[in-house]
mmCIF file of C-alpha atoms in Angstrom:
data_model
loop_
_atom_site.group_PDB
_atom_site.id
_atom_site.type_symbol
_atom_site.label_atom_id
_atom_site.label_comp_id
_atom_site.label_asym_id
_atom_site.label_seq_id
_atom_site.Cartn_x
_atom_site.Cartn_y
_atom_site.Cartn_z
ATOM 1 C CA LEU F 1053 0.243 0.108 -0.307
ATOM 2 C CA LEU F 1054 2.967 2.164 1.321
ATOM 3 C CA ALA F 1055 4.580 1.470 -2.416
ATOM 4 C CA GLY F 1056 1.042 2.082 -4.273
ATOM 5 C CA CYS F 1057 1.017 6.555 -2.455
ATOM 6 C CA ALA F 1058 4.945 6.316 -3.540
ATOM 7 C CA ASP F 1059 3.607 6.311 -7.159
ATOM 8 C CA LEU F 1060 0.637 7.620 -7.424
ATOM 9 C CA LYS F 1061 2.517 11.582 -5.760
ATOM 10 C CA ASP F 1062 4.992 10.361 -8.459
ATOM 11 C CA LEU F 1063 2.038 10.102 -10.990
ATOM 12 C CA GLY F 1064 1.154 13.649 -9.506
ATOM 13 C CA LYS F 1065 4.489 14.716 -10.162
ATOM 14 C CA LEU F 1066 4.876 13.699 -13.919
ATOM 15 C CA GLN F 1067 1.065 14.974 -14.674
ATOM 16 C CA GLN F 1068 2.383 18.870 -13.945
ATOM 17 C CA GLY F 1069 5.693 18.506 -14.986
ATOM 18 C CA LEU F 1070 4.197 17.237 -18.581
ATOM 19 C CA ALA F 1071 1.487 20.468 -18.372
ATOM 20 C CA ALA F 1072 3.488 22.830 -17.701
ATOM 21 C CA ASN F 1073 6.395 21.269 -20.445
ATOM 22 C CA PHE F 1074 3.829 20.557 -23.081
ATOM 23 C CA HIS F 1075 1.044 24.216 -22.212
ATOM 24 C CA THR F 1076 -1.537 22.816 -21.603
ATOM 25 C CA SER F 1077 -4.032 20.993 -18.229
ATOM 26 C CA GLY F 1078 -5.287 18.180 -20.013
ATOM 27 C CA VAL F 1079 -3.139 15.807 -19.131
ATOM 28 C CA ALA F 1080 -4.237 12.127 -18.419
ATOM 29 C CA ILE F 1081 -2.195 9.568 -17.054
ATOM 30 C CA ASP F 1082 -2.853 6.350 -16.194
ATOM 31 C CA LEU F 1083 -0.428 2.654 -15.080
ATOM 32 C CA ALA F 1084 -0.940 -0.282 -16.364
ATOM 33 C CA ASN F 1085 -0.132 -3.683 -14.509
ATOM 34 C CA GLY F 1086 2.103 -1.639 -12.881
ATOM 35 C CA ASN F 1087 4.865 -1.337 -16.003
ATOM 36 C CA ALA F 1088 2.051 0.070 -18.805
ATOM 37 C CA LEU F 1089 1.920 4.372 -18.698
ATOM 38 C CA THR F 1090 -0.239 5.451 -20.853
ATOM 39 C CA VAL F 1091 -0.162 9.913 -20.866
ATOM 40 C CA THR F 1092 -3.673 11.070 -22.771
ATOM 41 C CA PHE F 1093 -3.565 14.919 -23.795
ATOM 42 C CA VAL F 1094 -6.706 16.505 -23.736
ATOM 43 C CA ASN F 1095 -7.661 18.924 -26.293
ATOM 44 C CA LEU F 1096 -4.242 19.521 -27.059
ATOM 45 C CA ALA F 1097 -3.431 22.120 -30.366
ATOM 46 C CA VAL F 1098 -1.431 19.649 -33.176
ATOM 47 C CA SER F 1099 -1.273 19.140 -35.684
ATOM 48 C CA ASP F 1100 -1.773 15.367 -37.155
ATOM 49 C CA SER F 1101 2.109 15.879 -39.019
ATOM 50 C CA ASP F 1102 3.436 17.194 -35.814
ATOM 51 C CA ARG F 1103 2.695 14.371 -33.904
ATOM 52 C CA PRO F 1104 5.254 11.312 -34.349
ATOM 53 C CA SER F 1105 6.987 14.369 -32.917
ATOM 54 C CA LEU F 1106 5.265 15.669 -29.711
ATOM 55 C CA CYS F 1107 4.970 11.624 -28.906
ATOM 56 C CA ARG F 1108 8.466 11.164 -29.050
ATOM 57 C CA GLN F 1109 9.353 14.622 -26.455
ATOM 58 C CA ALA F 1110 6.302 13.319 -23.807
ATOM 59 C CA ALA F 1111 7.714 9.976 -23.699
ATOM 60 C CA GLU F 1112 11.275 11.234 -23.305
ATOM 61 C CA PHE F 1113 10.006 13.636 -20.690
ATOM 62 C CA VAL F 1114 8.598 9.578 -18.607
ATOM 63 C CA ARG F 1115 12.057 9.029 -19.497
ATOM 64 C CA ASP F 1116 13.460 11.406 -18.100
ATOM 65 C CA HIS F 1117 11.541 12.998 -15.391
ATOM 66 C CA TYR F 1118 9.070 10.117 -13.670
ATOM 67 C CA ALA F 1119 10.640 8.155 -10.179
ATOM 68 C CA GLY F 1120 9.282 4.628 -11.124
ATOM 69 C CA TYR F 1121 10.399 5.231 -14.838
ATOM 70 C CA ASP F 1122 12.670 1.900 -13.937
ATOM 71 C CA HIS F 1123 9.469 -0.348 -13.670
ATOM 72 C CA LEU F 1124 7.858 0.572 -16.957
ATOM 73 C CA ARG F 1125 8.434 -2.698 -19.848
ATOM 74 C CA THR F 1126 5.809 0.734 -22.629
ATOM 75 C CA VAL F 1127 5.398 4.087 -22.569
ATOM 76 C CA ALA F 1128 2.342 5.568 -24.761
ATOM 77 C CA VAL F 1129 1.137 8.523 -25.251
ATOM 78 C CA GLY F 1130 -1.479 9.538 -26.359
ATOM 79 C CA PHE F 1131 -5.125 12.454 -28.079
ATOM 80 C CA LYS F 1132 -8.772 12.961 -26.909
ATOM 81 C CA ARG F 1133 -10.589 14.809 -28.098
ATOM 82 C CA GLN F 1134 -13.084 16.641 -26.240
ATOM 83 C CA ILE F 1135 -16.021 18.783 -27.578
ATOM 84 C CA GLY F 1136 -19.265 19.773 -25.138
ATOM 85 C CA ILE F 1137 -22.743 21.815 -26.653
ATOM 86 C CA ALA F 1138 -25.599 22.271 -24.651
ATOM 87 C CA GLY F 1139 -25.042 19.830 -22.181
ATOM 88 C CA PHE F 1140 -24.008 17.594 -24.297
ATOM 89 C CA SER F 1141 -20.255 16.093 -24.839
ATOM 90 C CA ALA F 1142 -18.531 13.868 -27.153
ATOM 91 C CA SER F 1143 -15.031 12.821 -27.084
ATOM 92 C CA ARG F 1144 -12.359 11.065 -29.597
ATOM 93 C CA SER F 1145 -9.796 8.563 -28.224
ATOM 94 C CA THR F 1146 -6.535 8.751 -30.509
ATOM 95 C CA VAL F 1147 -3.231 6.493 -28.765
ATOM 96 C CA PRO F 1148 -1.101 7.061 -31.650
ATOM 97 C CA CYS F 1149 2.063 6.053 -30.444
ATOM 98 C CA GLN F 1150 3.262 3.520 -28.246
ATOM 99 C CA TYR F 1151 7.291 2.819 -27.304
ATOM 100 C CA THR F 1152 9.276 -0.314 -25.338
ATOM 101 C CA THR F 1153 11.492 1.136 -22.341
ATOM 102 C CA ALA F 1154 13.565 -0.409 -24.733
ATOM 103 C CA GLU F 1155 13.802 1.913 -27.929
ATOM 104 C CA LEU F 1156 13.256 4.552 -25.435
ATOM 105 C CA ALA F 1157 17.365 3.796 -24.129
ATOM 106 C CA THR F 1158 19.885 6.541 -25.061
ATOM 107 C CA PRO F 1159 22.643 5.381 -26.718
ATOM 108 C CA LEU F 1160 24.802 4.143 -25.290
ATOM 109 C CA THR F 1161 28.311 5.197 -26.961
ATOM 110 C CA PRO F 1162 31.277 3.679 -27.026
ATOM 111 C CA HIS F 1163 33.683 5.615 -25.034
ATOM 112 C CA GLU F 1164 35.703 6.520 -21.762
ATOM 113 C CA ALA F 1165 35.687 8.704 -18.598
ATOM 114 C CA MET F 1166 36.265 9.200 -14.769
ATOM 115 C CA LEU F 1167 32.875 8.789 -13.159
ATOM 116 C CA THR F 1168 33.072 10.747 -9.103
ATOM 117 C CA VAL F 1169 31.277 7.624 -6.660
ATOM 118 C CA PRO F 1170 30.850 7.280 -3.026
ATOM 119 C CA GLY F 1171 33.513 7.701 -0.971
ATOM 120 C CA GLY F 1172 35.451 10.206 -2.392
ATOM 121 C CA GLY F 1173 37.217 9.510 -5.679
ATOM 122 C CA ARG F 1174 36.350 8.856 -9.265
ATOM 123 C CA ILE F 1175 36.385 5.496 -10.887
ATOM 124 C CA TRP F 1176 37.884 4.578 -14.791
ATOM 125 C CA TYR F 1177 34.371 3.189 -17.459
ATOM 126 C CA ARG F 1178 34.748 2.057 -20.503
ATOM 127 C CA VAL F 1179 31.765 1.669 -23.457
ATOM 128 C CA ALA F 1180 32.950 -0.865 -25.980
ATOM 129 C CA GLY F 1181 29.828 -2.183 -29.014
ATOM 130 C CA THR F 1182 27.067 -0.872 -29.921
ATOM 131 C CA GLY F 1183 24.597 -3.923 -30.896
ATOM 132 C CA PRO F 1184 20.707 -2.989 -30.053
ATOM 133 C CA GLY F 1185 21.024 -6.314 -26.858
ATOM 134 C CA THR F 1186 20.730 -5.217 -23.085
ATOM 135 C CA PRO F 1187 23.830 -3.498 -21.933
ATOM 136 C CA VAL F 1188 25.989 -5.809 -19.230
ATOM 137 C CA ILE F 1189 28.208 -4.585 -17.035
ATOM 138 C CA VAL F 1190 31.646 -6.082 -16.450
ATOM 139 C CA ILE F 1191 32.332 -6.697 -12.158
ATOM 140 C CA HIS F 1192 35.970 -7.217 -11.699
ATOM 141 C CA GLY F 1193 37.163 -9.916 -8.595
ATOM 142 C CA GLY F 1194 40.008 -8.505 -6.128
ATOM 143 C CA PRO F 1195 38.778 -7.215 -4.190
ATOM 144 C CA GLY F 1196 41.626 -5.525 -5.844
ATOM 145 C CA SER F 1197 42.473 -6.295 -8.512
ATOM 146 C CA THR F 1198 41.168 -4.698 -12.013
ATOM 147 C CA SER F 1199 38.832 -4.976 -15.180
ATOM 148 C CA CYS F 1200 41.882 -5.428 -17.842
ATOM 149 C CA GLY F 1201 41.848 -8.838 -17.495
ATOM 150 C CA LEU F 1202 38.195 -9.371 -18.642
ATOM 151 C CA THR F 1203 38.680 -7.041 -21.306
ATOM 152 C CA PRO F 1204 37.867 -9.982 -24.097
ATOM 153 C CA PHE F 1205 34.488 -9.870 -23.006
ATOM 154 C CA THR F 1206 33.797 -6.687 -24.672
ATOM 155 C CA ALA F 1207 33.897 -9.353 -27.949
ATOM 156 C CA LEU F 1208 30.211 -9.516 -27.154
ATOM 157 C CA GLY F 1209 29.549 -5.567 -28.211
ATOM 158 C CA ASN F 1210 28.457 -7.131 -31.409
ATOM 159 C CA ASP F 1211 25.090 -8.077 -29.409
ATOM 160 C CA ARG F 1212 25.783 -5.548 -26.625
ATOM 161 C CA PRO F 1213 27.065 -1.897 -25.187
ATOM 162 C CA VAL F 1214 29.379 -3.762 -23.065
ATOM 163 C CA ILE F 1215 30.855 -1.828 -20.107
ATOM 164 C CA LEU F 1216 34.140 -2.177 -17.991
ATOM 165 C CA TYR F 1217 35.386 -0.374 -15.061
ATOM 166 C CA ASP F 1218 37.761 -0.479 -12.078
ATOM 167 C CA GLN F 1219 37.078 -0.510 -8.468
ATOM 168 C CA LEU F 1220 37.804 2.356 -6.660
ATOM 169 C CA GLY F 1221 40.882 1.681 -5.133
ATOM 170 C CA THR F 1222 42.059 -0.024 -7.759
ATOM 171 C CA GLY F 1223 43.261 -0.483 -11.714
ATOM 172 C CA ARG F 1224 43.313 3.078 -13.040
ATOM 173 C CA SER F 1225 40.873 3.851 -10.561
ATOM 174 C CA ASP F 1226 41.524 7.202 -7.818
ATOM 175 C CA ARG F 1227 43.476 5.307 -4.686
ATOM 176 C CA PRO F 1228 41.558 7.852 -1.972
ATOM 177 C CA ALA F 1229 43.573 7.335 1.536
ATOM 178 C CA ASP F 1230 40.822 7.455 3.323
ATOM 179 C CA THR F 1231 39.651 3.125 3.460
ATOM 180 C CA THR F 1232 36.329 3.229 4.797
ATOM 181 C CA TYR F 1233 34.915 2.357 1.978
ATOM 182 C CA TRP F 1234 36.263 -1.292 1.836
ATOM 183 C CA ASN F 1235 33.116 -2.906 2.864
ATOM 184 C CA LEU F 1236 30.581 -4.410 0.190
ATOM 185 C CA PRO F 1237 27.804 -1.430 0.768
ATOM 186 C CA HIS F 1238 30.141 0.716 -0.636
ATOM 187 C CA PHE F 1239 30.482 -1.837 -4.191
ATOM 188 C CA VAL F 1240 27.429 -2.148 -4.723
ATOM 189 C CA ALA F 1241 26.218 1.713 -4.537
ATOM 190 C CA GLU F 1242 29.267 2.116 -6.300
ATOM 191 C CA LEU F 1243 27.721 -0.134 -9.261
ATOM 192 C CA GLN F 1244 24.929 2.149 -9.144
ATOM 193 C CA THR F 1245 25.962 5.858 -9.366
ATOM 194 C CA LEU F 1246 27.548 3.892 -13.101
ATOM 195 C CA ARG F 1247 24.871 2.901 -13.411
ATOM 196 C CA ASP F 1248 22.550 6.003 -13.806
ATOM 197 C CA SER F 1249 24.910 8.149 -15.107
ATOM 198 C CA LEU F 1250 24.994 5.711 -18.210
ATOM 199 C CA GLY F 1251 21.110 6.497 -17.583
ATOM 200 C CA LEU F 1252 20.256 1.916 -18.079
ATOM 201 C CA SER F 1253 16.710 1.694 -16.724
ATOM 202 C CA ARG F 1254 18.163 -2.084 -18.386
ATOM 203 C CA VAL F 1255 20.706 -4.300 -16.880
ATOM 204 C CA ASP F 1256 22.926 -7.204 -17.370
ATOM 205 C CA LEU F 1257 25.305 -7.911 -14.576
ATOM 206 C CA LEU F 1258 28.660 -10.273 -15.462
ATOM 207 C CA GLY F 1259 30.294 -10.975 -11.506
ATOM 208 C CA HIS F 1260 33.681 -12.736 -11.885
ATOM 209 C CA SER F 1261 35.011 -13.316 -8.432
ATOM 210 C CA TRP F 1262 34.896 -10.893 -5.949
ATOM 211 C CA GLY F 1263 32.717 -9.620 -7.942
ATOM 212 C CA THR F 1264 29.667 -11.994 -8.604
ATOM 213 C CA ALA F 1265 29.347 -11.054 -4.283
ATOM 214 C CA VAL F 1266 28.569 -7.063 -5.723
ATOM 215 C CA ALA F 1267 26.145 -8.730 -8.565
ATOM 216 C CA MET F 1268 24.864 -10.914 -6.563
ATOM 217 C CA GLU F 1269 23.877 -7.683 -3.601
ATOM 218 C CA TYR F 1270 22.848 -5.431 -6.011
ATOM 219 C CA ALA F 1271 20.602 -7.933 -7.455
ATOM 220 C CA LEU F 1272 19.325 -8.708 -3.466
ATOM 221 C CA THR F 1273 19.230 -4.896 -2.496
ATOM 222 C CA HIS F 1274 17.731 -4.000 -5.982
ATOM 223 C CA PRO F 1275 14.552 -6.183 -6.902
ATOM 224 C CA ASN F 1276 12.252 -5.293 -9.535
ATOM 225 C CA SER F 1277 15.080 -2.805 -10.597
ATOM 226 C CA GLY F 1278 15.137 -3.479 -14.292
ATOM 227 C CA VAL F 1279 18.255 -6.117 -13.499
ATOM 228 C CA GLU F 1280 17.154 -7.974 -17.080
ATOM 229 C CA ALA F 1281 20.074 -11.118 -16.575
ATOM 230 C CA LEU F 1282 23.365 -12.036 -13.741
ATOM 231 C CA VAL F 1283 26.246 -14.149 -15.303
ATOM 232 C CA LEU F 1284 28.248 -15.160 -11.908
ATOM 233 C CA ALA F 1285 31.419 -16.504 -12.907
ATOM 234 C CA GLY F 1286 33.653 -18.313 -10.706
ATOM 235 C CA PRO F 1287 31.106 -17.758 -8.688
ATOM 236 C CA PHE F 1288 32.575 -15.940 -4.701
ATOM 237 C CA LEU F 1289 29.127 -16.120 -2.928
ATOM 238 C CA SER F 1290 29.727 -16.824 0.727
ATOM 239 C CA THR F 1291 32.984 -17.702 2.325
ATOM 240 C CA PRO F 1292 32.741 -20.724 3.913
ATOM 241 C CA ARG F 1293 31.355 -22.257 1.008
ATOM 242 C CA TRP F 1294 34.312 -20.915 -0.661
ATOM 243 C CA ILE F 1295 37.455 -21.972 2.424
ATOM 244 C CA GLU F 1296 35.045 -25.623 2.474
ATOM 245 C CA ASP F 1297 36.446 -25.899 -1.638
ATOM 246 C CA ALA F 1298 40.016 -24.524 -0.650
ATOM 247 C CA ASP F 1299 40.047 -26.980 1.967
ATOM 248 C CA SER F 1300 39.949 -29.202 -0.026
ATOM 249 C CA LEU F 1301 41.530 -28.522 -3.326
ATOM 250 C CA VAL F 1302 45.030 -27.979 -1.139
ATOM 251 C CA GLY F 1303 44.312 -31.587 -0.187
ATOM 252 C CA ASP F 1304 44.779 -32.441 -3.502
ATOM 253 C CA LEU F 1305 48.407 -29.870 -3.417
ATOM 254 C CA PRO F 1306 51.985 -32.720 -2.356
ATOM 255 C CA ASP F 1307 52.416 -32.954 1.230
ATOM 256 C CA SER F 1308 55.643 -30.731 1.346
ATOM 257 C CA LEU F 1309 53.122 -28.353 -0.028
ATOM 258 C CA GLN F 1310 49.969 -28.941 2.374
ATOM 259 C CA ARG F 1311 52.801 -28.362 5.797
ATOM 260 C CA ILE F 1312 54.378 -25.079 4.313
ATOM 261 C CA ILE F 1313 50.697 -23.798 4.843
ATOM 262 C CA ALA F 1314 49.930 -26.347 7.379
ATOM 263 C CA ARG F 1315 52.780 -23.789 9.747
ATOM 264 C CA ALA F 1316 52.259 -20.458 8.364
ATOM 265 C CA ASP F 1317 48.241 -21.174 8.871
ATOM 266 C CA SER F 1318 49.565 -21.882 12.408
ATOM 267 C CA ALA F 1319 51.677 -19.136 13.305
ATOM 268 C CA GLY F 1320 49.808 -16.379 11.327
ATOM 269 C CA ASN F 1321 52.907 -15.320 9.248
ATOM 270 C CA TYR F 1322 52.495 -15.565 5.344
ATOM 271 C CA ASP F 1323 55.274 -14.240 4.189
ATOM 272 C CA SER F 1324 57.470 -16.166 4.505
ATOM 273 C CA PRO F 1325 59.030 -17.134 -0.032
ATOM 274 C CA ARG F 1326 57.961 -20.499 0.902
ATOM 275 C CA TYR F 1327 54.385 -19.753 1.568
ATOM 276 C CA ALA F 1328 54.978 -18.092 -1.522
ATOM 277 C CA ALA F 1329 56.046 -20.864 -3.606
ATOM 278 C CA ALA F 1330 52.619 -23.043 -2.045
ATOM 279 C CA VAL F 1331 50.436 -19.932 -3.059
ATOM 280 C CA ASN F 1332 52.089 -20.023 -6.510
ATOM 281 C CA ALA F 1333 51.764 -24.025 -7.277
ATOM 282 C CA TYR F 1334 47.997 -23.664 -6.229
ATOM 283 C CA TYR F 1335 47.606 -20.657 -8.533
ATOM 284 C CA ALA F 1336 48.987 -22.812 -11.269
ATOM 285 C CA GLN F 1337 46.271 -25.282 -11.055
ATOM 286 C CA HIS F 1338 43.299 -23.583 -10.465
ATOM 287 C CA LEU F 1339 44.180 -19.249 -10.921
ATOM 288 C CA SER F 1340 44.891 -19.927 -14.594
ATOM 289 C CA ILE F 1341 46.473 -22.457 -16.036
ATOM 290 C CA THR F 1342 47.679 -21.357 -19.573
ATOM 291 C CA ASN F 1343 48.660 -18.228 -18.131
ATOM 292 C CA HIS F 1344 48.394 -16.579 -21.570
ATOM 293 C CA PRO F 1345 49.055 -12.754 -21.659
ATOM 294 C CA ARG F 1346 47.571 -10.148 -20.572
ATOM 295 C CA PRO F 1347 48.811 -6.758 -22.472
ATOM 296 C CA ALA F 1348 45.556 -5.119 -21.761
ATOM 297 C CA CYS F 1349 46.862 -5.034 -18.269
ATOM 298 C CA GLU F 1350 50.124 -3.968 -19.769
ATOM 299 C CA GLY F 1351 50.621 -0.541 -16.979
ATOM 300 C CA VAL F 1352 47.716 -1.496 -15.059
ATOM 301 C CA ARG F 1353 47.994 -1.971 -10.959
ATOM 302 C CA GLY F 1354 46.036 -3.279 -8.656
ATOM 303 C CA ASN F 1355 45.833 -2.809 -4.900
ATOM 304 C CA ASP F 1356 47.478 -5.504 -2.713
ATOM 305 C CA ARG F 1357 46.408 -4.098 0.321
ATOM 306 C CA MET F 1358 42.842 -4.242 -0.192
ATOM 307 C CA TYR F 1359 42.765 -7.786 -1.071
ATOM 308 C CA ARG F 1360 44.571 -8.896 2.787
ATOM 309 C CA ALA F 1361 42.196 -5.811 3.916
ATOM 310 C CA MET F 1362 39.241 -7.413 2.958
ATOM 311 C CA TRP F 1363 39.979 -10.836 2.039
ATOM 312 C CA GLY F 1364 43.959 -12.444 3.096
ATOM 313 C CA PRO F 1365 46.936 -13.370 2.423
ATOM 314 C CA SER F 1366 45.630 -16.102 -0.057
ATOM 315 C CA GLU F 1367 42.683 -17.942 -2.434
ATOM 316 C CA PHE F 1368 42.214 -20.448 -0.130
ATOM 317 C CA ARG F 1369 42.730 -18.499 3.355
ATOM 318 C CA SER F 1370 40.109 -15.404 4.301
ATOM 319 C CA THR F 1371 41.909 -13.384 7.178
ATOM 320 C CA GLY F 1372 39.731 -9.417 6.051
ATOM 321 C CA THR F 1373 36.341 -8.104 6.421
ATOM 322 C CA LEU F 1374 34.690 -11.319 4.078
ATOM 323 C CA ARG F 1375 35.279 -13.747 6.162
ATOM 324 C CA THR F 1376 31.920 -13.691 7.355
ATOM 325 C CA TYR F 1377 30.216 -13.316 4.195
ATOM 326 C CA ASP F 1378 27.525 -15.465 2.805
ATOM 327 C CA ARG F 1379 25.030 -15.319 0.795
ATOM 328 C CA SER F 1380 23.998 -19.069 0.968
ATOM 329 C CA ASP F 1381 20.580 -18.468 2.322
ATOM 330 C CA ARG F 1382 19.137 -16.255 -0.083
ATOM 331 C CA LEU F 1383 19.883 -18.145 -2.966
ATOM 332 C CA GLY F 1384 16.572 -18.084 -3.498
ATOM 333 C CA GLU F 1385 15.182 -14.843 -3.661
ATOM 334 C CA LEU F 1386 17.394 -14.185 -7.229
ATOM 335 C CA LYS F 1387 14.218 -14.787 -9.408
ATOM 336 C CA LEU F 1388 15.485 -13.465 -12.554
ATOM 337 C CA PRO F 1389 18.188 -15.261 -15.738
ATOM 338 C CA VAL F 1390 20.825 -16.759 -14.154
ATOM 339 C CA LEU F 1391 24.018 -18.188 -15.409
ATOM 340 C CA LEU F 1392 26.728 -19.905 -13.107
ATOM 341 C CA LEU F 1393 29.714 -20.460 -14.970
ATOM 342 C CA GLY F 1394 32.946 -21.649 -14.053
ATOM 343 C CA GLY F 1395 37.079 -23.607 -15.041
ATOM 344 C CA GLN F 1396 37.025 -26.909 -15.417
ATOM 345 C CA TYR F 1397 40.023 -26.480 -12.906
ATOM 346 C CA ASP F 1398 38.483 -23.863 -11.681
ATOM 347 C CA GLU F 1399 38.910 -22.727 -7.746
ATOM 348 C CA ALA F 1400 35.429 -22.133 -7.675
ATOM 349 C CA PRO F 1401 34.520 -26.004 -9.228
ATOM 350 C CA PRO F 1402 31.536 -27.098 -10.943
ATOM 351 C CA SER F 1403 30.457 -28.884 -8.252
ATOM 352 C CA ARG F 1404 30.074 -25.699 -6.315
ATOM 353 C CA LEU F 1405 28.176 -24.620 -9.124
ATOM 354 C CA ARG F 1406 25.580 -27.165 -9.156
ATOM 355 C CA TRP F 1407 24.977 -26.590 -5.338
ATOM 356 C CA TYR F 1408 24.008 -22.876 -6.165
ATOM 357 C CA GLN F 1409 23.206 -24.424 -8.748
ATOM 358 C CA VAL F 1410 19.648 -26.381 -7.125
ATOM 359 C CA ARG F 1411 19.207 -23.217 -4.324
ATOM 360 C CA ILE F 1412 18.890 -20.917 -7.550
ATOM 361 C CA PRO F 1413 15.928 -21.478 -8.910
ATOM 362 C CA GLY F 1414 15.726 -21.705 -12.850
ATOM 363 C CA SER F 1415 19.202 -20.993 -13.022
ATOM 364 C CA GLU F 1416 22.123 -22.404 -15.643
ATOM 365 C CA ILE F 1417 25.587 -23.956 -15.945
ATOM 366 C CA ALA F 1418 28.614 -24.008 -17.996
ATOM 367 C CA VAL F 1419 31.295 -25.757 -17.535
ATOM 368 C CA ILE F 1420 34.835 -24.555 -18.900
ATOM 369 C CA PRO F 1421 37.033 -27.181 -20.700
ATOM 370 C CA GLY F 1422 40.365 -26.525 -20.575
ATOM 371 C CA ALA F 1423 40.393 -23.496 -18.024
ATOM 372 C CA ALA F 1424 40.282 -22.775 -14.463
ATOM 373 C CA HIS F 1425 38.946 -18.765 -11.920
ATOM 374 C CA ALA F 1426 40.279 -17.142 -14.968
ATOM 375 C CA GLU F 1427 38.171 -19.580 -18.139
ATOM 376 C CA VAL F 1428 37.910 -16.241 -19.871
ATOM 377 C CA ARG F 1429 42.139 -15.590 -20.487
ATOM 378 C CA ASP F 1430 42.386 -19.264 -20.162
ATOM 379 C CA ASN F 1431 39.325 -20.211 -22.795
ATOM 380 C CA PRO F 1432 38.213 -16.836 -24.492
ATOM 381 C CA ASP F 1433 36.434 -18.642 -27.168
ATOM 382 C CA SER F 1434 34.030 -21.426 -25.307
ATOM 383 C CA THR F 1435 33.202 -18.713 -22.561
ATOM 384 C CA ILE F 1436 32.801 -15.852 -25.375
ATOM 385 C CA ALA F 1437 30.256 -18.422 -26.920
ATOM 386 C CA ALA F 1438 28.602 -19.122 -23.439
ATOM 387 C CA VAL F 1439 28.263 -16.076 -21.961
ATOM 388 C CA ARG F 1440 27.153 -14.495 -25.521
ATOM 389 C CA ALA F 1441 24.201 -17.931 -25.687
ATOM 390 C CA PHE F 1442 23.090 -17.154 -22.317
ATOM 391 C CA LEU F 1443 22.417 -13.732 -22.625
ATOM 392 C CA ARG F 1444 20.515 -13.970 -26.133
ATOM 393 C CA ARG F 1445 18.306 -16.101 -24.120
ATOM 394 C CA ALA F 1446 17.715 -13.773 -21.420
ATOM 395 C CA ASP F 1447 17.113 -11.046 -24.201
ATOM 396 C CA GLN F 1448 14.093 -12.901 -25.330
ATOM 397 C CA HIS F 1449 13.213 -13.864 -21.783
#
């Protein structure tokens, strides 16, 4: 009921705005099923030749000024002629134009820029591609990694605009001295700021590793906000589940490396060269097994301090602020198309993808052969093909 009252208030403001902008007192608004809005101009003097232009202007006014626009799927504009003679009245209505919100979307053009976000700094972002599908925002991992390793996803640009960005504090983005923004709510707010700046009423989210936690949190805290699909690649949706898998994978390492890791855990000292060697051995099996060069990352630095503060000393040990993170009990709240994607040798293993799948209604799985956690680095063709096919299906959902 409260939401309905808010809608009525917003519609009243929209009606007033339309009346002022088009210099008429005769404006009626109807909202059907919460997602189909019709604006009707009553007795507005406009020629038949000018109506198409006015229709578009009115629909764009709704797009730019109606607070509930993100919930709409169509905007229609009509005209009504009302005549009263000697106590009798007659009217004739026409609705010459109707637009989907996709048709009203402000076109995204390829560019890169800096954007001020909450937390006292600017993030770097890039828009690539001009395809007609729903734009997709790619959310990198870490925390403290960068988007450059996910550059191959710009190959989706012939289907849809692809937005890459570096989270505040890493990559090509600013690095504020104040680190109090190193928390999940900030990175969700940062994503919202990016989306708002690009005018994305409809959007797909593709998160990788830590980026899946950001995408998941955004979907949970912004239901019915125009997020049309989620791709969760190498999903990190629960620290307890992640560590459970990591312990199993560490158990497959040679005994000598397992002893080094156990001694480091016992002493709480993760800075020795032996521990680093054990970490590298794990990464060679489960992070990236091809180690293909990443030219897009040349000169781009991550933020190891952020990684250690939020996560910990390695992929298989969490000592930071995310050590209690867990959304596994909320997976059933996702009511949109979801793709769980992982590599054949991923540290988020295929068995975990299946565990998540049974808890996310209608979700799909794609296991990328010959790949570890860096799926699009190890096997870009298969990874991009799987994501492309899923997002195309989601466009038709």
